[in-house]
Amino acid sequence: MREEKIECNFSRCGHLEVACKQSHFDGYQVSAVLVKREFNHELRIIPKSELRGEIGSDIYFGGMVDETSAGLNPARYLAGLALAAQRAGACLCDHTRVTSVGRERNNKFRMETSKGAITAREIILASGAYTTDATPALRKKIIPIGSYIMATEVLPSDLARELSPRNRMIYDSKHFLYYYRLTPDNRMLFGGRAAFFPETENTVRQSAEILRRGMIGVYPQLGDTKIEFVWGGTLDFTLDVMPHAGKIGDMYFAAGFAGHGVAAATWFGAKLAGLVCGDPNDIPFDGIPFRGAPLGLRSGHTWALPLAGAWYRILDWLT
Ligand SMILES: Cc1cc2nc3c(=O)[nH]c(=O)nc-3n(C[C@H](O)[C@H](O)[C@H](O)COP(=O)(O)OP(=O)(O)OC[C@H]3O[C@@H](n4cnc5c(N)ncnc54)[C@H](O)[C@@H]3O)c2cc1C
């Protein structure tokens, strides 16, 4: 952002994780000790009695703060990256679907697209949860999971300060989690694994209602607040819930960001670009066994997703 002067409301406001159960809060102490020992990184435990200084909600059992975390507006960040790439000479072809990838006689890749064919010496696959049958080797490893988010109307500033006095990025300790924060114009931005299925008009509508109920559960103060925007996207989970990178079918790839790709995808992108240009491979995620998703959880096959959703709900109930 600094190098390319990308204006995207970047703010190092820290994040707050909040515990939905006493046992989750007890686990924070263990995490904080481990992170300090292994990474020399400080996490601050917030007991329930002090939680009002961090969040205007009484439903949680305590919290844990990481002051170094930051937030940004990802749409502005993406637009800034695209402009930076263009300035550096990249040709961007939006609304252009790659339909197949093959080889020419000279061994170059040949991609058929919805707007014509193109050849390339190297390919970087950055298609995430939206990976199609054009690259089946990657597609069969990705589990696509819907995630949804909504924004309220602009809140009065005293209410906004009450909900999030330190303006943190906040998320809870469940598998089926909620994550939320204030926007710079004081809307509550509230997201979560609502419908689980990839986004359609229907799942967005269902998710809006699920998320509204969730938001009021956290913040009863927002019972009469209007929801002005709702949208969703699809996350690229892998079987071990870890990112993977390297080569697949002779193409470079990075995938498996599972809802944490805003910073990570850029980092992996720079690393893969380095490999194409001949840099040594120092990506620690390359070479980790990358197992395929079980049938029924693969990209494009969604019949098993409700089972996966139910499994996470059971885990939340048990743990
Ligand atoms: C509601 C929601 C909230 C989120 N919150 C956070 C957060 O707080 N923090 C965080 O770090 N991450 C978050 N994420 C996840 C983050 O958005 C992703 O991890 C990130 O966008 C991944 O970037 P990417 O470039 O790998 O893939 P994507 O942004 O998914 O881009 C993949 C692109 O590939 C294109 N594509 C696929 N197949 C083809 C083809 N055959 N031909 C042409 N194009 C193709 C797709 O159209 C798409 O544009 C959230 C996601 C959602 C949906």
CSV table of C-alpha atoms and ligand atoms in Angstrom, one decimal:
chain,number,residue,atom,x,y,z
A,1,MET,CA,0.0,0.0,0.0
A,2,ARG,CA,2.8,2.4,0.9
A,3,GLU,CA,4.8,1.6,-2.2
A,4,GLU,CA,1.9,2.0,-4.6
A,5,LYS,CA,0.1,4.7,-2.6
A,6,ILE,CA,-3.1,2.7,-2.4
A,7,GLU,CA,-5.8,4.6,-0.4
A,8,CYS,CA,-7.9,1.8,1.2
A,9,ASN,CA,-8.7,3.1,4.7
A,10,PHE,CA,-5.9,1.0,6.2
A,11,SER,CA,-5.9,1.3,10.0
A,12,ARG,CA,-3.8,-0.6,12.5
A,13,CYS,CA,-6.6,-0.7,15.0
A,14,GLY,CA,-6.0,-4.2,16.5
A,15,HIS,CA,-8.3,-7.2,16.6
A,16,LEU,CA,-10.4,-8.5,19.4
A,17,GLU,CA,-11.4,-12.2,19.6
A,18,VAL,CA,-14.3,-12.8,22.0
A,19,ALA,CA,-15.0,-16.1,23.8
A,20,CYS,CA,-18.5,-17.7,23.4
A,21,LYS,CA,-17.8,-20.1,26.3
A,22,GLN,CA,-15.8,-20.1,29.5
A,23,SER,CA,-13.7,-23.0,28.1
A,24,HIS,CA,-12.8,-20.9,25.0
A,25,PHE,CA,-11.7,-18.0,27.3
A,26,ASP,CA,-9.6,-20.5,29.3
A,27,GLY,CA,-7.9,-21.5,26.0
A,28,TYR,CA,-6.9,-17.9,25.3
A,29,GLN,CA,-4.4,-18.0,28.1
A,30,VAL,CA,-2.8,-21.1,26.6
A,31,SER,CA,-2.7,-19.5,23.2
A,32,ALA,CA,-1.2,-16.3,24.5
A,33,VAL,CA,1.6,-18.2,26.2
A,34,LEU,CA,2.3,-20.3,23.1
A,35,VAL,CA,2.4,-17.3,20.8
A,36,LYS,CA,4.7,-15.4,23.1
A,37,ARG,CA,7.1,-18.4,23.5
A,38,GLU,CA,7.2,-19.4,19.8
A,39,PHE,CA,6.9,-16.0,18.1
A,40,ASN,CA,7.8,-13.5,20.8
A,41,HIS,CA,4.4,-11.8,20.0
A,42,GLU,CA,2.2,-10.2,22.7
A,43,LEU,CA,-1.5,-11.0,22.9
A,44,ARG,CA,-3.5,-9.3,25.7
A,45,ILE,CA,-6.1,-11.2,27.6
A,46,ILE,CA,-9.3,-9.2,28.6
A,47,PRO,CA,-11.3,-10.7,31.5
A,48,LYS,CA,-15.1,-10.4,31.3
A,49,SER,CA,-15.1,-7.6,33.9
A,50,GLU,CA,-13.1,-5.4,31.6
A,51,LEU,CA,-14.7,-6.4,28.3
A,52,ARG,CA,-17.0,-3.3,28.2
A,53,GLY,CA,-13.9,-1.2,27.5
A,54,GLU,CA,-13.6,-3.2,24.2
A,55,ILE,CA,-17.1,-4.1,23.1
A,56,GLY,CA,-20.7,-2.9,23.9
A,57,SER,CA,-22.0,-6.5,24.5
A,58,ASP,CA,-22.4,-8.6,27.6
A,59,ILE,CA,-22.8,-12.0,25.9
A,60,TYR,CA,-19.1,-13.0,25.9
A,61,PHE,CA,-16.9,-14.6,28.5
A,62,GLY,CA,-13.8,-12.5,27.9
A,63,GLY,CA,-11.5,-11.6,25.0
A,64,MET,CA,-8.0,-11.5,23.6
A,65,VAL,CA,-6.5,-8.5,21.8
A,66,ASP,CA,-3.8,-8.4,19.2
A,67,GLU,CA,-2.8,-4.7,18.8
A,68,THR,CA,-0.8,-5.3,15.6
A,69,SER,CA,-3.7,-6.5,13.5
A,70,ALA,CA,-5.1,-4.1,10.9
A,71,GLY,CA,-8.1,-3.6,8.8
A,72,LEU,CA,-8.7,-2.1,5.3
A,73,ASN,CA,-11.4,-1.7,2.7
A,74,PRO,CA,-10.7,-4.8,0.4
A,75,ALA,CA,-12.5,-3.4,-2.6
A,76,ARG,CA,-10.4,-0.3,-2.6
A,77,TYR,CA,-7.3,-2.4,-2.0
A,78,LEU,CA,-8.1,-4.6,-5.0
A,79,ALA,CA,-8.7,-1.6,-7.2
A,80,GLY,CA,-5.4,-0.1,-6.1
A,81,LEU,CA,-3.5,-3.4,-6.8
A,82,ALA,CA,-5.1,-3.6,-10.3
A,83,LEU,CA,-4.1,0.0,-11.1
A,84,ALA,CA,-0.6,-0.7,-9.8
A,85,ALA,CA,-0.3,-3.8,-12.0
A,86,GLN,CA,-1.5,-1.8,-15.0
A,87,ARG,CA,1.1,0.9,-14.3
A,88,ALA,CA,3.7,-1.8,-14.3
A,89,GLY,CA,2.6,-3.0,-17.7
A,90,ALA,CA,0.1,-5.7,-17.0
A,91,CYS,CA,-2.8,-6.2,-19.4
A,92,LEU,CA,-6.0,-6.9,-17.4
A,93,CYS,CA,-8.9,-8.7,-19.2
A,94,ASP,CA,-11.9,-8.6,-16.9
A,95,HIS,CA,-15.1,-10.5,-17.7
A,96,THR,CA,-13.0,-13.0,-19.6
A,97,ARG,CA,-13.5,-16.7,-18.6
A,98,VAL,CA,-10.7,-19.2,-19.2
A,99,THR,CA,-12.6,-22.3,-20.5
A,100,SER,CA,-9.7,-24.7,-21.1
A,101,VAL,CA,-5.9,-24.9,-20.8
A,102,GLY,CA,-3.7,-27.0,-23.1
A,103,ARG,CA,-0.3,-27.1,-24.7
A,104,GLU,CA,0.9,-25.9,-28.1
A,105,ARG,CA,3.5,-27.8,-30.2
A,106,ASN,CA,6.2,-25.3,-29.0
A,107,ASN,CA,5.2,-26.4,-25.4
A,108,LYS,CA,3.7,-23.0,-24.5
A,109,PHE,CA,0.4,-23.1,-22.7
A,110,ARG,CA,-2.7,-22.3,-24.8
A,111,MET,CA,-5.8,-21.0,-23.0
A,112,GLU,CA,-9.2,-20.8,-24.7
A,113,THR,CA,-11.2,-17.9,-23.2
A,114,SER,CA,-14.7,-16.5,-23.7
A,115,LYS,CA,-13.0,-13.7,-25.8
A,116,GLY,CA,-10.4,-15.8,-27.8
A,117,ALA,CA,-7.3,-17.8,-27.3
A,118,ILE,CA,-4.0,-16.7,-25.6
A,119,THR,CA,-0.6,-18.4,-25.3
A,120,ALA,CA,1.7,-18.1,-22.3
A,121,ARG,CA,5.1,-19.4,-21.1
A,122,GLU,CA,3.9,-19.7,-17.5
A,123,ILE,CA,0.5,-19.6,-15.8
A,124,ILE,CA,-0.3,-18.6,-12.2
A,125,LEU,CA,-3.7,-20.0,-11.1
A,126,ALA,CA,-5.3,-17.5,-8.7
A,127,SER,CA,-8.8,-18.7,-9.1
A,128,GLY,CA,-9.5,-19.6,-5.4
A,129,ALA,CA,-13.0,-20.9,-4.6
A,130,TYR,CA,-14.2,-20.0,-8.1
A,131,THR,CA,-11.8,-22.5,-9.8
A,132,THR,CA,-13.5,-24.3,-12.7
A,133,ASP,CA,-13.1,-27.4,-14.8
A,134,ALA,CA,-10.6,-25.5,-17.0
A,135,THR,CA,-8.1,-26.6,-14.3
A,136,PRO,CA,-9.5,-29.8,-12.9
A,137,ALA,CA,-6.4,-30.8,-10.9
A,138,LEU,CA,-6.9,-27.7,-8.7
A,139,ARG,CA,-10.7,-27.8,-8.7
A,140,LYS,CA,-10.9,-31.2,-7.1
A,141,LYS,CA,-8.8,-29.9,-4.1
A,142,ILE,CA,-11.0,-26.9,-3.3
A,143,ILE,CA,-14.0,-26.9,-0.9
A,144,PRO,CA,-16.1,-23.9,-1.7
A,145,ILE,CA,-17.9,-22.4,1.3
A,146,GLY,CA,-20.2,-19.4,1.3
A,147,SER,CA,-19.6,-16.4,3.5
A,148,TYR,CA,-21.9,-13.5,3.8
A,149,ILE,CA,-21.8,-10.0,5.2
A,150,MET,CA,-24.1,-7.0,5.6
A,151,ALA,CA,-23.9,-3.3,6.5
A,152,THR,CA,-26.3,-1.4,8.6
A,153,GLU,CA,-27.4,2.2,8.0
A,154,VAL,CA,-25.0,4.8,9.3
A,155,LEU,CA,-25.2,4.8,13.1
A,156,PRO,CA,-25.1,7.8,15.4
A,157,SER,CA,-21.5,8.3,16.5
A,158,ASP,CA,-22.3,7.8,20.3
A,159,LEU,CA,-24.0,4.4,19.5
A,160,ALA,CA,-21.1,3.4,17.3
A,161,ARG,CA,-18.5,4.2,20.0
A,162,GLU,CA,-20.6,2.2,22.5
A,163,LEU,CA,-20.6,-0.9,20.2
A,164,SER,CA,-16.9,-0.8,19.6
A,165,PRO,CA,-15.1,1.8,21.8
A,166,ARG,CA,-11.7,1.0,20.3
A,167,ASN,CA,-12.9,0.4,16.7
A,168,ARG,CA,-11.3,-3.1,16.6
A,169,MET,CA,-11.8,-5.9,14.1
A,170,ILE,CA,-13.9,-8.3,16.2
A,171,TYR,CA,-14.6,-12.0,15.7
A,172,ASP,CA,-15.9,-14.7,18.0
A,173,SER,CA,-14.5,-18.1,19.0
A,174,LYS,CA,-17.0,-20.4,17.2
A,175,HIS,CA,-16.3,-22.5,14.2
A,176,PHE,CA,-19.5,-21.1,12.7
A,177,LEU,CA,-18.2,-17.6,13.6
A,178,TYR,CA,-19.4,-14.0,13.3
A,179,TYR,CA,-17.0,-11.3,12.5
A,180,TYR,CA,-17.7,-7.6,12.6
A,181,ARG,CA,-16.4,-4.0,12.8
A,182,LEU,CA,-17.4,-0.4,12.2
A,183,THR,CA,-16.8,1.1,8.8
A,184,PRO,CA,-15.2,4.6,8.6
A,185,ASP,CA,-18.7,6.1,8.1
A,186,ASN,CA,-20.0,4.3,11.2
A,187,ARG,CA,-22.0,1.4,9.7
A,188,MET,CA,-21.9,-1.9,11.5
A,189,LEU,CA,-20.4,-4.4,9.1
A,190,PHE,CA,-21.4,-7.8,10.3
A,191,GLY,CA,-20.5,-11.1,8.6
A,192,GLY,CA,-20.5,-14.8,9.1
A,193,ARG,CA,-20.8,-18.3,7.8
A,194,ALA,CA,-24.6,-17.9,7.4
A,195,ALA,CA,-26.0,-20.0,4.5
A,196,PHE,CA,-22.8,-22.1,4.0
A,197,PHE,CA,-23.7,-22.6,0.2
A,198,PRO,CA,-21.9,-20.4,-2.4
A,199,GLU,CA,-23.7,-17.1,-3.0
A,200,THR,CA,-26.9,-16.8,-5.1
A,201,GLU,CA,-29.7,-14.3,-4.8
A,202,ASN,CA,-31.5,-16.8,-2.5
A,203,THR,CA,-28.6,-17.6,-0.2
A,204,VAL,CA,-27.9,-13.8,0.1
A,205,ARG,CA,-31.5,-13.2,1.2
A,206,GLN,CA,-31.5,-16.1,3.7
A,207,SER,CA,-28.1,-15.0,5.0
A,208,ALA,CA,-29.3,-11.4,5.6
A,209,GLU,CA,-32.0,-12.7,8.0
A,210,ILE,CA,-29.6,-15.2,9.7
A,211,LEU,CA,-27.0,-12.4,10.2
A,212,ARG,CA,-29.5,-9.8,11.4
A,213,ARG,CA,-30.6,-12.3,14.1
A,214,GLY,CA,-27.0,-13.0,15.0
A,215,MET,CA,-26.1,-9.2,15.1
A,216,ILE,CA,-29.1,-8.5,17.4
A,217,GLY,CA,-28.0,-11.4,19.6
A,218,VAL,CA,-24.6,-9.7,20.0
A,219,TYR,CA,-25.9,-6.1,20.1
A,220,PRO,CA,-29.6,-5.8,21.2
A,221,GLN,CA,-29.0,-2.1,20.8
A,222,LEU,CA,-29.3,-2.6,17.0
A,223,GLY,CA,-32.9,-4.2,17.2
A,224,ASP,CA,-34.4,-1.4,15.1
A,225,THR,CA,-31.4,-0.6,12.9
A,226,LYS,CA,-32.0,-0.9,9.1
A,227,ILE,CA,-29.8,-3.2,7.0
A,228,GLU,CA,-28.8,-1.4,3.9
A,229,PHE,CA,-26.4,-3.8,2.1
A,230,VAL,CA,-26.0,-7.5,2.0
A,231,TRP,CA,-23.6,-9.5,-0.2
A,232,GLY,CA,-21.7,-12.8,-0.2
A,233,GLY,CA,-18.7,-14.6,-1.7
A,234,THR,CA,-17.2,-18.0,-1.7
A,235,LEU,CA,-14.2,-19.1,0.4
A,236,ASP,CA,-11.6,-21.6,-0.8
A,237,PHE,CA,-11.2,-24.2,2.0
A,238,THR,CA,-8.9,-27.2,1.7
A,239,LEU,CA,-9.2,-30.5,3.6
A,240,ASP,CA,-6.5,-29.5,6.1
A,241,VAL,CA,-7.7,-25.8,6.3
A,242,MET,CA,-4.2,-24.6,5.3
A,243,PRO,CA,-3.0,-22.6,2.4
A,244,HIS,CA,-1.1,-24.5,-0.3
A,245,ALA,CA,1.2,-23.2,-3.0
A,246,GLY,CA,3.6,-24.4,-5.6
A,247,LYS,CA,2.9,-26.1,-9.0
A,248,ILE,CA,-0.1,-28.2,-10.0
A,249,GLY,CA,-0.4,-29.6,-13.6
A,250,ASP,CA,2.8,-27.6,-14.5
A,251,MET,CA,1.0,-24.3,-13.4
A,252,TYR,CA,1.9,-22.2,-10.4
A,253,PHE,CA,-0.8,-21.9,-7.9
A,254,ALA,CA,-1.7,-20.6,-4.4
A,255,ALA,CA,-5.0,-21.5,-2.8
A,256,GLY,CA,-6.8,-22.4,0.4
A,257,PHE,CA,-7.0,-19.0,2.1
A,258,ALA,CA,-10.2,-20.0,3.8
A,259,GLY,CA,-11.5,-16.5,4.5
A,260,HIS,CA,-8.0,-15.1,5.3
A,261,GLY,CA,-6.8,-14.2,1.9
A,262,VAL,CA,-6.7,-10.4,1.8
A,263,ALA,CA,-3.2,-10.1,3.0
A,264,ALA,CA,-2.1,-13.7,2.3
A,265,ALA,CA,-3.1,-13.8,-1.4
A,266,THR,CA,-1.0,-10.7,-2.1
A,267,TRP,CA,2.0,-12.2,-0.3
A,268,PHE,CA,1.6,-15.5,-2.2
A,269,GLY,CA,1.1,-13.6,-5.5
A,270,ALA,CA,4.4,-11.8,-5.0
A,271,LYS,CA,6.2,-15.0,-4.2
A,272,LEU,CA,4.8,-16.8,-7.2
A,273,ALA,CA,5.7,-13.9,-9.5
A,274,GLY,CA,9.2,-14.2,-8.1
A,275,LEU,CA,9.4,-17.9,-9.0
A,276,VAL,CA,8.2,-17.1,-12.6
A,277,CYS,CA,11.1,-14.6,-12.8
A,278,GLY,CA,13.6,-17.2,-11.5
A,279,ASP,CA,13.8,-16.3,-7.8
A,280,PRO,CA,14.7,-19.2,-5.4
A,281,ASN,CA,11.6,-21.0,-4.0
A,282,ASP,CA,11.3,-20.0,-0.3
A,283,ILE,CA,7.6,-20.6,0.1
A,284,PRO,CA,7.2,-22.6,3.3
A,285,PHE,CA,3.8,-23.9,2.1
A,286,ASP,CA,5.2,-25.5,-1.0
A,287,GLY,CA,5.6,-29.3,-0.7
A,288,ILE,CA,3.1,-29.8,2.1
A,289,PRO,CA,0.9,-32.7,1.1
A,290,PHE,CA,-2.2,-31.3,-0.6
A,291,ARG,CA,-5.0,-33.9,-0.4
A,292,GLY,CA,-8.1,-33.7,-2.6
A,293,ALA,CA,-11.4,-32.8,-1.1
A,294,PRO,CA,-13.8,-35.8,-0.6
A,295,LEU,CA,-16.3,-36.2,-3.3
A,296,GLY,CA,-19.3,-34.1,-2.5
A,297,LEU,CA,-17.3,-31.3,-1.0
A,298,ARG,CA,-15.4,-30.4,-4.2
A,299,SER,CA,-15.9,-27.2,-6.1
A,300,GLY,CA,-19.1,-27.5,-8.1
A,301,HIS,CA,-20.5,-30.4,-6.0
A,302,THR,CA,-22.5,-28.9,-3.2
A,303,TRP,CA,-24.7,-31.7,-1.9
A,304,ALA,CA,-22.4,-32.4,1.1
A,305,LEU,CA,-22.1,-28.8,2.2
A,306,PRO,CA,-25.0,-28.9,4.6
A,307,LEU,CA,-23.3,-31.9,6.2
A,308,ALA,CA,-20.1,-29.9,6.6
A,309,GLY,CA,-22.2,-27.0,8.0
A,310,ALA,CA,-23.9,-29.4,10.5
A,311,TRP,CA,-20.6,-30.8,11.5
A,312,TYR,CA,-19.2,-27.4,12.4
A,313,ARG,CA,-22.4,-26.6,14.4
A,314,ILE,CA,-21.9,-29.9,16.3
A,315,LEU,CA,-18.3,-29.0,17.0
A,316,ASP,CA,-19.5,-25.6,18.3
A,317,TRP,CA,-22.0,-27.3,20.6
A,318,LEU,CA,-19.4,-29.9,21.8
A,319,THR,CA,-16.4,-27.7,22.3
B,1,LIG,C1,-18.0,-12.2,3.0
B,1,LIG,C2,-16.5,-12.4,3.0
B,1,LIG,C3,-15.7,-11.8,4.0
B,1,LIG,C4,-14.3,-12.0,4.0
B,1,LIG,N1,-13.6,-11.5,5.0
B,1,LIG,C5,-12.2,-11.6,5.0
B,1,LIG,C6,-11.4,-11.0,6.0
B,1,LIG,O1,-11.9,-10.3,7.0
B,1,LIG,N2,-10.0,-11.1,5.9
B,1,LIG,C7,-9.4,-11.8,4.9
B,1,LIG,O2,-8.2,-11.9,4.9
B,1,LIG,N3,-10.2,-12.4,4.0
B,1,LIG,C8,-11.5,-12.3,4.0
B,1,LIG,N4,-12.3,-12.9,3.0
B,1,LIG,C9,-11.6,-13.8,2.0
B,1,LIG,C10,-10.9,-13.0,0.9
B,1,LIG,O3,-11.9,-12.2,0.2
B,1,LIG,C11,-10.3,-14.1,0.0
B,1,LIG,O4,-9.4,-14.9,0.7
B,1,LIG,C12,-9.5,-13.4,-1.1
B,1,LIG,O5,-10.4,-12.6,-1.9
B,1,LIG,C13,-8.8,-14.4,-2.0
B,1,LIG,O6,-8.2,-13.8,-3.0
B,1,LIG,P1,-7.8,-14.6,-4.3
B,1,LIG,O7,-7.2,-13.6,-5.2
B,1,LIG,O8,-7.0,-15.8,-4.0
B,1,LIG,O9,-9.2,-15.1,-4.9
B,1,LIG,P2,-10.5,-14.4,-5.3
B,1,LIG,O10,-10.6,-13.0,-4.8
B,1,LIG,O11,-11.6,-15.4,-5.0
B,1,LIG,O12,-10.4,-14.3,-6.9
B,1,LIG,C14,-10.4,-15.4,-7.8
B,1,LIG,C15,-10.8,-14.9,-9.2
B,1,LIG,O13,-10.6,-15.9,-10.1
B,1,LIG,C16,-11.6,-15.7,-11.1
B,1,LIG,N5,-11.7,-17.0,-11.9
B,1,LIG,C17,-11.9,-18.2,-11.4
B,1,LIG,N6,-11.9,-19.1,-12.4
B,1,LIG,C18,-11.7,-18.4,-13.6
B,1,LIG,C19,-11.7,-18.8,-14.9
B,1,LIG,N7,-11.8,-20.0,-15.4
B,1,LIG,N8,-11.4,-17.8,-15.9
B,1,LIG,C20,-11.2,-16.5,-15.4
B,1,LIG,N9,-11.3,-16.1,-14.1
B,1,LIG,C21,-11.5,-17.1,-13.2
B,1,LIG,C22,-12.8,-15.4,-10.3
B,1,LIG,O14,-13.8,-14.8,-11.2
B,1,LIG,C23,-12.3,-14.4,-9.3
B,1,LIG,O15,-12.3,-13.1,-9.7
B,1,LIG,C24,-13.7,-12.8,3.0
B,1,LIG,C25,-14.5,-13.3,2.0
B,1,LIG,C26,-15.8,-13.1,2.0
B,1,LIG,C27,-16.7,-13.7,0.9
